[in-house]
Amino acid sequence: MSETAKLILDGQTYELPIVEGTEKEKAIDISKLRATTGYITLDSGYKNTGATVSKITFLDGEKGILHYRGYPIEQLAEKASFLEVAYLLIYGDLPNKEQMEFFENSITHHTLVHEDLRRIFEAFPTGAHPMGVLSAMLASLSTYYPEAQNPNRSVEAIDLTMHRLIAKIPTLAAQAYKSSLGQPTIYPQNSLGYTENFLNMMFAMPTYEYEVDPVVADAMNKLLILHADHEQNCSTSTVRIVGSSQANLYSSISAGVAALWGPLHGGANQAVIEMLEMIKADGGNIDRWIERAKDKNDSFRLMGFGHRVYKNFDPRAKIIKKSCDDVLNKLGISDPVLEIAKKLEEHALKDPYFVDRQLYPNVDFYSGIIYRAIGIPTEMFTVMFAIGRLPGWIAQWKEMIERGEPIGRPRQIYNGPVNREYKPLDQR
Ligand code: CMC
């Protein structure tokens, strides 16, 4: 396109190219700015910085739209399986029957993890947070597959690493949970589907069989799809930036898990339930907690509210809220925390503080209530997010590698002391 942006600096006019996406998003291309003008742009938290162009996920925060590879999230959450969505994100199109069979088969046959890994599990302290364990275990996988460290591998070899990761993450997550309880590991079962297998590894015991409730497996499938990608968020940017140094994929994903853990990102789902429990224990006084969230001298924030990109309802939150009611009804569960969540949402959406700042419930506001209903313990909530986000991380990493993007290396404006003279210790 011929349109350019004009920038006047020190009396001189520079023309900067405009880049337009297929959904009409526009960017000013500043990639040559420093070389031509000597200036850089400053954008703390990258609120206005496009790190890449991407064909994977489109989201419009103002309109509350989310598409994976052009497909609306509502359709995928309603009709697709998580592995189908994983394939779509990674390879660009929905699989045909043959491709799906091959993909599912490959995932199913890589679910076992090396027995030696059990010794690493044993070394974690009792009660270790499963996100710390998961991140460490994913990084340690790289030592079992040293060939993955060669960045110039064949497409088939890279595919194998991607499949291994998707196959093994539920096994590692369930083992982390079992070892935190001091219970024996339940091995994966090839006869079970992806979500069913995970639930079985979480809840079966050597002493009895666990029957997977299809309502629970469906709810989990939906949640995983809703979390599968969200363009250049904190953990995905982490995966890309680690991967941009040509570090292996296992280590890049392990770094993504660490980034996801924080309560401002994926850790919010755990923080939401803890907050709702706190409000319940406090007698359910919603107004008091809303006032605290608004008080700038109080560090308390309404967890599960607000989003860097959505300035409208998070479309994922809409689907989850409905699914939350469905799942609780089908399972015959009444959870007082759900009532508190609904009241909190109602109050906040009427409050000018939240209205003016366009703070709406995000994906994590109701997801924890579903996880609780299907028996997932609170500390595992963010692990569930990580299992869901894995195909997105992989797809974004793959796109970056295929595009041959350069190493990620932001600049800065230095504002510390200048030119100080070193004095020996006895003269300071
Ligand atoms: N409770 C109270 N005030 C809030 C909240 C909140 N949850 N979120 C934002 N604000 C206020 C914030 O204090 C600021 O006010 P002011 O303009 O007066 O200084 C204004 O809203 C803008 O907030 P911000 O922190 O500048 O916005 P951000 O884009 O940097 O942060 C966020 C986005 C998600 C980190 C933030 O909204 C937040 O901390 N939310 C709670 C944590 C949470 O639910 N995180 C999960 C996000 S969705 C899952 C995922 O994809 O990671």
GROMACS .gro file of C-alpha atoms and ligand atoms in nm:
model
  480
    1MET     CA    1   0.000   0.000   0.000
    2SER     CA    2   0.124   0.349  -0.083
    3GLU     CA    3   0.011   0.531   0.235
    4THR     CA    4   0.291   0.648   0.465
    5ALA     CA    5   0.311   0.824   0.801
    6LYS     CA    6   0.510   1.146   0.820
    7LEU     CA    7   0.733   1.210   1.116
    8ILE     CA    8   0.895   1.549   1.170
    9LEU     CA    9   1.211   1.537   1.382
   10ASP     CA   10   1.456   1.822   1.427
   11GLY     CA   11   1.292   2.000   1.136
   12GLN     CA   12   1.330   1.709   0.898
   13THR     CA   13   1.040   1.504   0.760
   14TYR     CA   14   1.068   1.125   0.744
   15GLU     CA   15   0.822   0.895   0.572
   16LEU     CA   16   0.740   0.572   0.751
   17PRO     CA   17   0.562   0.284   0.573
   18ILE     CA   18   0.217   0.179   0.691
   19VAL     CA   19   0.146  -0.192   0.725
   20GLU     CA   20  -0.215  -0.311   0.703
   21GLY     CA   21  -0.344  -0.651   0.815
   22THR     CA   22  -0.623  -0.856   0.657
   23GLU     CA   23  -0.862  -0.733   0.928
   24LYS     CA   24  -0.766  -0.369   0.847
   25GLU     CA   25  -0.547  -0.322   1.154
   26LYS     CA   26  -0.280  -0.063   1.080
   27ALA     CA   27   0.075  -0.016   1.201
   28ILE     CA   28   0.351   0.232   1.137
   29ASP     CA   29   0.663   0.039   1.043
   30ILE     CA   30   0.946   0.186   1.251
   31SER     CA   31   1.197  -0.093   1.187
   32LYS     CA   32   1.440   0.150   1.016
   33LEU     CA   33   1.370   0.443   1.249
   34ARG     CA   34   1.691   0.429   1.450
   35ALA     CA   35   1.908   0.377   1.146
   36THR     CA   36   1.753   0.675   0.962
   37THR     CA   37   1.680   0.919   1.248
   38GLY     CA   38   1.886   0.808   1.551
   39TYR     CA   39   1.563   0.786   1.755
   40ILE     CA   40   1.393   0.482   1.904
   41THR     CA   41   1.032   0.455   2.023
   42LEU     CA   42   0.956   0.417   2.393
   43ASP     CA   43   0.663   0.197   2.494
   44SER     CA   44   0.679   0.048   2.842
   45GLY     CA   45   0.487  -0.282   2.857
   46TYR     CA   46   0.468  -0.279   2.473
   47LYS     CA   47   0.115  -0.137   2.488
   48ASN     CA   48   0.140   0.002   2.134
   49THR     CA   49   0.412  -0.212   1.987
   50GLY     CA   50   0.347  -0.480   1.727
   51ALA     CA   51   0.619  -0.739   1.775
   52THR     CA   52   0.541  -0.924   1.454
   53VAL     CA   53   0.289  -0.983   1.177
   54SER     CA   54   0.106  -1.309   1.230
   55LYS     CA   55  -0.149  -1.530   1.056
   56ILE     CA   56  -0.253  -1.719   1.369
   57THR     CA   57  -0.496  -1.527   1.588
   58PHE     CA   58  -0.701  -1.214   1.536
   59LEU     CA   59  -0.861  -1.029   1.821
   60ASP     CA   60  -1.044  -0.702   1.830
   61GLY     CA   61  -1.048  -0.580   2.188
   62GLU     CA   62  -1.296  -0.301   2.121
   63LYS     CA   63  -1.554  -0.527   1.959
   64GLY     CA   64  -1.480  -0.838   2.170
   65ILE     CA   65  -1.387  -1.059   1.870
   66LEU     CA   66  -1.148  -1.357   1.878
   67HIS     CA   67  -1.063  -1.574   1.577
   68TYR     CA   68  -0.813  -1.859   1.541
   69ARG     CA   69  -0.688  -1.875   1.181
   70GLY     CA   70  -1.006  -1.694   1.075
   71TYR     CA   71  -1.252  -1.917   1.264
   72PRO     CA   72  -1.466  -1.747   1.534
   73ILE     CA   73  -1.390  -1.878   1.882
   74GLU     CA   74  -1.762  -1.934   1.946
   75GLN     CA   75  -1.779  -2.193   1.663
   76LEU     CA   76  -1.463  -2.372   1.766
   77ALA     CA   77  -1.562  -2.387   2.135
   78GLU     CA   78  -1.903  -2.523   2.038
   79LYS     CA   79  -1.804  -2.778   1.773
   80ALA     CA   80  -1.435  -2.867   1.766
   81SER     CA   81  -1.208  -3.091   1.969
   82PHE     CA   82  -0.902  -2.948   2.139
   83LEU     CA   83  -0.664  -3.153   1.924
   84GLU     CA   84  -0.840  -3.030   1.609
   85VAL     CA   85  -0.787  -2.672   1.727
   86ALA     CA   86  -0.425  -2.749   1.815
   87TYR     CA   87  -0.374  -2.876   1.458
   88LEU     CA   88  -0.546  -2.568   1.316
   89LEU     CA   89  -0.326  -2.329   1.515
   90ILE     CA   90  -0.001  -2.510   1.437
   91TYR     CA   91  -0.054  -2.603   1.072
   92GLY     CA   92  -0.287  -2.323   0.957
   93ASP     CA   93  -0.595  -2.521   0.843
   94LEU     CA   94  -0.844  -2.758   0.998
   95PRO     CA   95  -0.723  -3.115   0.943
   96ASN     CA   96  -0.899  -3.352   0.703
   97LYS     CA   97  -0.985  -3.701   0.830
   98GLU     CA   98  -0.648  -3.852   0.741
   99GLN     CA   99  -0.447  -3.566   0.886
  100MET     CA  100  -0.653  -3.578   1.205
  101GLU     CA  101  -0.603  -3.952   1.243
  102PHE     CA  102  -0.228  -3.917   1.196
  103PHE     CA  103  -0.206  -3.627   1.441
  104GLU     CA  104  -0.420  -3.794   1.709
  105ASN     CA  105  -0.229  -4.117   1.669
  106SER     CA  106   0.105  -3.943   1.702
  107ILE     CA  107  -0.007  -3.757   2.016
  108THR     CA  108  -0.152  -4.074   2.168
  109HIS     CA  109   0.173  -4.264   2.112
  110HIS     CA  110   0.401  -4.010   2.276
  111THR     CA  111   0.218  -3.962   2.606
  112LEU     CA  112   0.459  -4.166   2.818
  113VAL     CA  113   0.749  -3.982   2.980
  114HIS     CA  114   1.090  -4.130   3.055
  115GLU     CA  115   1.091  -4.324   3.383
  116ASP     CA  116   1.403  -4.136   3.498
  117LEU     CA  117   1.188  -3.825   3.528
  118ARG     CA  118   1.029  -3.978   3.836
  119ARG     CA  119   1.354  -3.913   4.024
  120ILE     CA  120   1.323  -3.544   3.941
  121PHE     CA  121   0.961  -3.542   4.063
  122GLU     CA  122   1.076  -3.698   4.389
  123ALA     CA  123   1.319  -3.413   4.450
  124PHE     CA  124   1.048  -3.145   4.475
  125PRO     CA  125   0.931  -3.058   4.825
  126THR     CA  126   0.586  -3.172   4.938
  127GLY     CA  127   0.333  -2.909   4.840
  128ALA     CA  128   0.551  -2.767   4.558
  129HIS     CA  129   0.338  -2.547   4.331
  130PRO     CA  130   0.260  -2.754   4.019
  131MET     CA  131   0.343  -2.460   3.789
  132GLY     CA  132   0.700  -2.455   3.923
  133VAL     CA  133   0.716  -2.831   3.881
  134LEU     CA  134   0.570  -2.820   3.528
  135SER     CA  135   0.810  -2.550   3.412
  136ALA     CA  136   1.108  -2.744   3.551
  137MET     CA  137   0.990  -3.074   3.401
  138LEU     CA  138   0.940  -2.923   3.057
  139ALA     CA  139   1.289  -2.773   3.067
  140SER     CA  140   1.427  -3.109   3.176
  141LEU     CA  141   1.265  -3.279   2.873
  142SER     CA  142   1.522  -3.097   2.660
  143THR     CA  143   1.793  -3.304   2.827
  144TYR     CA  144   1.617  -3.624   2.720
  145TYR     CA  145   1.593  -3.510   2.358
  146PRO     CA  146   1.929  -3.334   2.300
  147GLU     CA  147   1.877  -3.348   1.922
  148ALA     CA  148   1.605  -3.082   1.972
  149GLN     CA  149   1.884  -2.834   2.042
  150ASN     CA  150   1.987  -2.829   1.678
  151PRO     CA  151   1.796  -2.535   1.525
  152ASN     CA  152   1.848  -2.661   1.168
  153ARG     CA  153   1.646  -2.978   1.200
  154SER     CA  154   1.410  -3.126   0.945
  155VAL     CA  155   1.038  -3.048   0.938
  156GLU     CA  156   0.972  -3.405   1.056
  157ALA     CA  157   1.205  -3.367   1.355
  158ILE     CA  158   1.043  -3.038   1.456
  159ASP     CA  159   0.698  -3.197   1.417
  160LEU     CA  160   0.806  -3.476   1.648
  161THR     CA  161   0.912  -3.229   1.918
  162MET     CA  162   0.581  -3.044   1.887
  163HIS     CA  163   0.383  -3.368   1.910
  164ARG     CA  164   0.589  -3.488   2.204
  165LEU     CA  165   0.518  -3.166   2.391
  166ILE     CA  166   0.141  -3.180   2.334
  167ALA     CA  167   0.139  -3.550   2.423
  168LYS     CA  168   0.350  -3.524   2.737
  169ILE     CA  169   0.223  -3.205   2.899
  170PRO     CA  170  -0.092  -3.372   3.045
  171THR     CA  171   0.120  -3.663   3.172
  172LEU     CA  172   0.368  -3.429   3.342
  173ALA     CA  173   0.088  -3.211   3.482
  174ALA     CA  174  -0.099  -3.509   3.627
  175GLN     CA  175   0.225  -3.656   3.767
  176ALA     CA  176   0.304  -3.321   3.931
  177TYR     CA  177  -0.037  -3.333   4.097
  178LYS     CA  178  -0.010  -3.696   4.205
  179SER     CA  179   0.338  -3.650   4.348
  180SER     CA  180   0.223  -3.337   4.538
  181LEU     CA  181  -0.030  -3.567   4.710
  182GLY     CA  182   0.219  -3.847   4.762
  183GLN     CA  183   0.001  -4.072   4.544
  184PRO     CA  184   0.133  -4.316   4.285
  185THR     CA  185   0.156  -4.213   3.922
  186ILE     CA  186  -0.123  -4.324   3.690
  187TYR     CA  187   0.014  -4.401   3.345
  188PRO     CA  188  -0.148  -4.272   3.025
  189GLN     CA  189  -0.396  -4.497   2.848
  190ASN     CA  190  -0.385  -4.513   2.468
  191SER     CA  191  -0.751  -4.608   2.453
  192LEU     CA  192  -0.862  -4.274   2.595
  193GLY     CA  193  -0.903  -3.938   2.422
  194TYR     CA  194  -0.686  -3.638   2.514
  195THR     CA  195  -0.902  -3.484   2.786
  196GLU     CA  196  -1.028  -3.821   2.914
  197ASN     CA  197  -0.671  -3.945   2.947
  198PHE     CA  198  -0.570  -3.639   3.148
  199LEU     CA  199  -0.869  -3.670   3.381
  200ASN     CA  200  -0.793  -4.039   3.428
  201MET     CA  201  -0.428  -3.968   3.515
  202MET     CA  202  -0.546  -3.704   3.763
  203PHE     CA  203  -0.822  -3.895   3.938
  204ALA     CA  204  -0.776  -4.271   3.894
  205MET     CA  205  -0.592  -4.476   4.157
  206PRO     CA  206  -0.420  -4.814   4.121
  207THR     CA  207  -0.686  -4.943   4.360
  208TYR     CA  208  -0.988  -4.837   4.158
  209GLU     CA  209  -1.092  -4.732   3.809
  210TYR     CA  210  -1.212  -4.385   3.739
  211GLU     CA  211  -1.499  -4.335   3.503
  212VAL     CA  212  -1.470  -4.014   3.305
  213ASP     CA  213  -1.797  -3.820   3.304
  214PRO     CA  214  -1.858  -3.694   2.947
  215VAL     CA  215  -1.991  -3.363   3.088
  216VAL     CA  216  -1.659  -3.310   3.262
  217ALA     CA  217  -1.455  -3.411   2.955
  218ASP     CA  218  -1.664  -3.175   2.737
  219ALA     CA  219  -1.620  -2.886   2.978
  220MET     CA  220  -1.247  -2.941   2.982
  221ASN     CA  221  -1.232  -2.963   2.603
  222LYS     CA  222  -1.408  -2.627   2.577
  223LEU     CA  223  -1.184  -2.461   2.835
  224LEU     CA  224  -0.869  -2.584   2.661
  225ILE     CA  225  -0.993  -2.448   2.327
  226LEU     CA  226  -1.075  -2.109   2.479
  227HIS     CA  227  -0.722  -2.083   2.617
  228ALA     CA  228  -0.542  -2.220   2.311
  229ASP     CA  229  -0.405  -1.892   2.176
  230HIS     CA  230  -0.430  -1.522   2.238
  231GLU     CA  231  -0.173  -1.363   2.006
  232GLN     CA  232   0.119  -1.170   2.156
  233ASN     CA  233   0.040  -1.198   2.529
  234CYS     CA  234   0.306  -1.209   2.802
  235SER     CA  235   0.376  -1.584   2.795
  236THR     CA  236   0.361  -1.612   2.415
  237SER     CA  237   0.596  -1.317   2.377
  238THR     CA  238   0.823  -1.492   2.627
  239VAL     CA  239   0.820  -1.814   2.422
  240ARG     CA  240   0.898  -1.617   2.106
  241ILE     CA  241   1.175  -1.413   2.261
  242VAL     CA  242   1.343  -1.715   2.420
  243GLY     CA  243   1.300  -1.911   2.095
  244SER     CA  244   1.439  -1.620   1.894
  245SER     CA  245   1.783  -1.692   2.042
  246GLN     CA  246   1.741  -2.040   1.886
  247ALA     CA  247   1.706  -2.198   2.229
  248ASN     CA  248   1.529  -2.533   2.192
  249LEU     CA  249   1.150  -2.555   2.194
  250TYR     CA  250   1.127  -2.739   2.529
  251SER     CA  251   1.315  -2.461   2.708
  252SER     CA  252   1.117  -2.191   2.527
  253ILE     CA  253   0.789  -2.351   2.636
  254SER     CA  254   0.920  -2.394   2.991
  255ALA     CA  255   0.985  -2.017   2.999
  256GLY     CA  256   0.630  -1.959   2.870
  257VAL     CA  257   0.493  -2.161   3.162
  258ALA     CA  258   0.694  -1.946   3.405
  259ALA     CA  259   0.554  -1.627   3.249
  260LEU     CA  260   0.200  -1.764   3.259
  261TRP     CA  261   0.227  -1.840   3.630
  262GLY     CA  262   0.204  -1.475   3.741
  263PRO     CA  263  -0.129  -1.358   3.889
  264LEU     CA  264  -0.161  -1.079   3.633
  265HIS     CA  265  -0.159  -1.341   3.356
  266GLY     CA  266  -0.260  -1.709   3.381
  267GLY     CA  267  -0.223  -1.718   3.759
  268ALA     CA  268  -0.537  -1.502   3.775
  269ASN     CA  269  -0.765  -1.809   3.761
  270GLN     CA  270  -0.624  -1.933   4.093
  271ALA     CA  271  -0.627  -1.578   4.233
  272VAL     CA  272  -0.997  -1.536   4.138
  273ILE     CA  273  -1.109  -1.837   4.340
  274GLU     CA  274  -0.891  -1.732   4.633
  275MET     CA  275  -1.046  -1.383   4.615
  276LEU     CA  276  -1.402  -1.520   4.596
  277GLU     CA  277  -1.332  -1.748   4.894
  278MET     CA  278  -1.196  -1.449   5.086
  279ILE     CA  279  -1.511  -1.248   5.008
  280LYS     CA  280  -1.725  -1.543   5.116
  281ALA     CA  281  -1.532  -1.580   5.443
  282ASP     CA  282  -1.577  -1.205   5.493
  283GLY     CA  283  -1.956  -1.249   5.489
  284GLY     CA  284  -2.004  -1.182   5.116
  285ASN     CA  285  -1.973  -0.805   5.151
  286ILE     CA  286  -1.923  -0.725   4.781
  287ASP     CA  287  -1.922  -0.346   4.819
  288ARG     CA  288  -1.632  -0.351   5.064
  289TRP     CA  289  -1.415  -0.544   4.817
  290ILE     CA  290  -1.515  -0.327   4.524
  291GLU     CA  291  -1.415  -0.020   4.726
  292ARG     CA  292  -1.080  -0.184   4.804
  293ALA     CA  293  -1.020  -0.257   4.433
  294LYS     CA  294  -1.082   0.111   4.354
  295ASP     CA  295  -0.854   0.242   4.630
  296LYS     CA  296  -0.519   0.339   4.478
  297ASN     CA  297  -0.350   0.303   4.820
  298ASP     CA  298  -0.461  -0.060   4.840
  299SER     CA  299  -0.278  -0.319   4.630
  300PHE     CA  300  -0.595  -0.533   4.600
  301ARG     CA  301  -0.729  -0.565   4.245
  302LEU     CA  302  -1.044  -0.737   4.132
  303MET     CA  303  -0.889  -1.054   3.997
  304GLY     CA  304  -1.044  -1.178   3.673
  305PHE     CA  305  -1.133  -0.823   3.575
  306GLY     CA  306  -0.970  -0.607   3.312
  307HIS     CA  307  -0.755  -0.699   3.016
  308ARG     CA  308  -0.471  -0.539   2.829
  309VAL     CA  309  -0.648  -0.576   2.496
  310TYR     CA  310  -1.020  -0.623   2.561
  311LYS     CA  311  -1.195  -0.298   2.633
  312ASN     CA  312  -1.526  -0.476   2.596
  313PHE     CA  313  -1.651  -0.816   2.713
  314ASP     CA  314  -1.384  -1.082   2.669
  315PRO     CA  315  -1.565  -1.318   2.424
  316ARG     CA  316  -1.412  -1.614   2.607
  317ALA     CA  317  -1.565  -1.496   2.937
  318LYS     CA  318  -1.913  -1.490   2.776
  319ILE     CA  319  -1.877  -1.853   2.662
  320ILE     CA  320  -1.732  -1.962   2.996
  321LYS     CA  321  -2.003  -1.793   3.200
  322LYS     CA  322  -2.270  -1.985   3.010
  323SER     CA  323  -2.072  -2.308   3.024
  324CYS     CA  324  -2.026  -2.258   3.399
  325ASP     CA  325  -2.403  -2.254   3.453
  326ASP     CA  326  -2.449  -2.557   3.223
  327VAL     CA  327  -2.178  -2.766   3.389
  328LEU     CA  328  -2.293  -2.690   3.744
  329ASN     CA  329  -2.654  -2.769   3.649
  330LYS     CA  330  -2.562  -3.095   3.474
  331LEU     CA  331  -2.343  -3.206   3.763
  332GLY     CA  332  -2.604  -3.093   4.015
  333ILE     CA  333  -2.356  -2.871   4.200
  334SER     CA  334  -2.450  -2.550   4.373
  335ASP     CA  335  -2.145  -2.340   4.450
  336PRO     CA  336  -2.193  -2.033   4.673
  337VAL     CA  337  -1.878  -1.887   4.518
  338LEU     CA  338  -2.058  -1.873   4.181
  339GLU     CA  339  -2.330  -1.658   4.337
  340ILE     CA  340  -2.064  -1.424   4.478
  341ALA     CA  341  -1.894  -1.407   4.136
  342LYS     CA  342  -2.221  -1.315   3.965
  343LYS     CA  343  -2.301  -1.046   4.222
  344LEU     CA  344  -1.949  -0.908   4.200
  345GLU     CA  345  -1.975  -0.885   3.823
  346GLU     CA  346  -2.316  -0.717   3.845
  347HIS     CA  347  -2.191  -0.456   4.095
  348ALA     CA  348  -1.865  -0.386   3.913
  349LEU     CA  349  -2.037  -0.342   3.576
  350LYS     CA  350  -2.253  -0.066   3.724
  351ASP     CA  351  -1.970   0.109   3.903
  352PRO     CA  352  -1.829   0.416   3.722
  353TYR     CA  353  -1.471   0.319   3.819
  354PHE     CA  354  -1.495  -0.003   3.617
  355VAL     CA  355  -1.719   0.144   3.346
  356ASP     CA  356  -1.485   0.441   3.281
  357ARG     CA  357  -1.179   0.217   3.263
  358GLN     CA  358  -1.361  -0.041   3.049
  359LEU     CA  359  -1.290  -0.320   3.294
  360TYR     CA  360  -1.496  -0.632   3.219
  361PRO     CA  361  -1.469  -0.992   3.340
  362ASN     CA  362  -1.193  -1.175   3.154
  363VAL     CA  363  -1.145  -1.543   3.066
  364ASP     CA  364  -1.027  -1.625   3.417
  365PHE     CA  365  -1.325  -1.486   3.605
  366TYR     CA  366  -1.547  -1.794   3.567
  367SER     CA  367  -1.301  -2.063   3.453
  368GLY     CA  368  -1.192  -2.144   3.810
  369ILE     CA  369  -1.551  -2.218   3.909
  370ILE     CA  370  -1.578  -2.477   3.631
  371TYR     CA  371  -1.241  -2.630   3.720
  372ARG     CA  372  -1.358  -2.659   4.081
  373ALA     CA  373  -1.684  -2.818   3.974
  374ILE     CA  374  -1.500  -3.081   3.769
  375GLY     CA  375  -1.272  -3.159   4.061
  376ILE     CA  376  -0.951  -2.980   3.959
  377PRO     CA  377  -0.773  -2.847   4.269
  378THR     CA  378  -0.709  -2.472   4.285
  379GLU     CA  379  -0.330  -2.495   4.252
  380MET     CA  380  -0.377  -2.683   3.923
  381PHE     CA  381  -0.589  -2.410   3.758
  382THR     CA  382  -0.296  -2.232   3.596
  383VAL     CA  383  -0.156  -2.568   3.486
  384MET     CA  384  -0.485  -2.622   3.300
  385PHE     CA  385  -0.432  -2.287   3.130
  386ALA     CA  386  -0.080  -2.399   3.032
  387ILE     CA  387  -0.208  -2.724   2.879
  388GLY     CA  388  -0.460  -2.520   2.679
  389ARG     CA  389  -0.211  -2.253   2.572
  390LEU     CA  390   0.057  -2.498   2.458
  391PRO     CA  391  -0.058  -2.527   2.091
  392GLY     CA  392  -0.067  -2.147   2.069
  393TRP     CA  393   0.286  -2.116   2.203
  394ILE     CA  394   0.403  -2.383   1.960
  395ALA     CA  395   0.223  -2.225   1.663
  396GLN     CA  396   0.370  -1.882   1.741
  397TRP     CA  397   0.720  -2.027   1.787
  398LYS     CA  398   0.689  -2.219   1.458
  399GLU     CA  399   0.572  -1.911   1.271
  400MET     CA  400   0.864  -1.710   1.408
  401ILE     CA  401   1.119  -1.977   1.311
  402GLU     CA  402   0.968  -2.018   0.963
  403ARG     CA  403   0.975  -1.644   0.906
  404GLY     CA  404   1.341  -1.635   1.012
  405GLU     CA  405   1.273  -1.354   1.258
  406PRO     CA  406   1.578  -1.195   1.422
  407ILE     CA  407   1.666  -1.236   1.788
  408GLY     CA  408   1.434  -1.032   2.011
  409ARG     CA  409   1.627  -0.751   2.168
  410PRO     CA  410   1.444  -0.432   2.270
  411ARG     CA  411   1.632  -0.109   2.332
  412GLN     CA  412   1.604   0.140   2.616
  413ILE     CA  413   1.660   0.500   2.711
  414TYR     CA  414   1.923   0.513   2.980
  415ASN     CA  415   1.850   0.764   3.259
  416GLY     CA  416   2.104   0.663   3.523
  417PRO     CA  417   2.415   0.851   3.637
  418VAL     CA  418   2.676   0.945   3.376
  419ASN     CA  419   3.051   0.927   3.377
  420ARG     CA  420   3.128   0.864   3.742
  421GLU     CA  421   3.483   0.803   3.849
  422TYR     CA  422   3.566   0.483   4.034
  423LYS     CA  423   3.713   0.535   4.385
  424PRO     CA  424   3.874   0.252   4.586
  425LEU     CA  425   3.674   0.116   4.882
  426ASP     CA  426   3.865   0.314   5.151
  427GLN     CA  427   3.790   0.645   4.975
  428ARG     CA  428   3.410   0.605   4.948
  429CMC     N1  429  -0.909  -0.409   3.953
  429CMC     C1  430  -0.903  -0.277   3.981
  429CMC     N2  431  -0.852  -0.184   3.898
  429CMC     C2  432  -0.803  -0.227   3.781
  429CMC     C3  433  -0.804  -0.363   3.744
  429CMC     C4  434  -0.860  -0.454   3.835
  429CMC     N3  435  -0.864  -0.585   3.805
  429CMC     N4  436  -0.748  -0.378   3.622
  429CMC     C5  437  -0.712  -0.256   3.583
  429CMC     N5  438  -0.746  -0.164   3.678
  429CMC     C6  439  -0.728  -0.017   3.670
  429CMC     C7  440  -0.583   0.022   3.695
  429CMC     O1  441  -0.560   0.049   3.831
  429CMC     C8  442  -0.572   0.145   3.608
  429CMC     O2  443  -0.638   0.252   3.677
  429CMC     P1  444  -0.583   0.403   3.658
  429CMC     O3  445  -0.602   0.436   3.514
  429CMC     O4  446  -0.669   0.483   3.751
  429CMC     O5  447  -0.439   0.401   3.701
  429CMC     C9  448  -0.658   0.112   3.487
  429CMC     O6  449  -0.756   0.020   3.535
  429CMC    C10  450  -0.583   0.050   3.371
  429CMC     O7  451  -0.514  -0.066   3.420
  429CMC     P2  452  -0.368  -0.110   3.378
  429CMC     O8  453  -0.308  -0.189   3.490
  429CMC     O9  454  -0.291   0.012   3.329
  429CMC    O10  455  -0.400  -0.201   3.255
  429CMC     P3  456  -0.305  -0.309   3.193
  429CMC    O11  457  -0.348  -0.326   3.052
  429CMC    O12  458  -0.161  -0.275   3.218
  429CMC    O13  459  -0.336  -0.442   3.279
  429CMC    C11  460  -0.434  -0.643   3.354
  429CMC    C12  461  -0.421  -0.543   3.238
  429CMC    C13  462  -0.505  -0.769   3.304
  429CMC    C14  463  -0.294  -0.684   3.403
  429CMC    C15  464  -0.514  -0.577   3.468
  429CMC    O14  465  -0.644  -0.543   3.423
  429CMC    C16  466  -0.523  -0.664   3.593
  429CMC    O15  467  -0.432  -0.659   3.677
  429CMC     N6  468  -0.633  -0.746   3.607
  429CMC    C17  469  -0.643  -0.840   3.718
  429CMC    C18  470  -0.561  -0.965   3.687
  429CMC    C19  471  -0.625  -1.052   3.584
  429CMC    O16  472  -0.745  -1.083   3.591
  429CMC     N7  473  -0.542  -1.099   3.488
  429CMC    C20  474  -0.589  -1.196   3.386
  429CMC    C21  475  -0.590  -1.136   3.249
  429CMC     S1  476  -0.678  -1.238   3.134
  429CMC    C22  477  -0.586  -1.384   3.126
  429CMC    C23  478  -0.469  -1.368   3.041
  429CMC    O17  479  -0.483  -1.373   2.917
  429CMC    O18  480  -0.358  -1.349   3.096
   0.00000   0.00000   0.00000
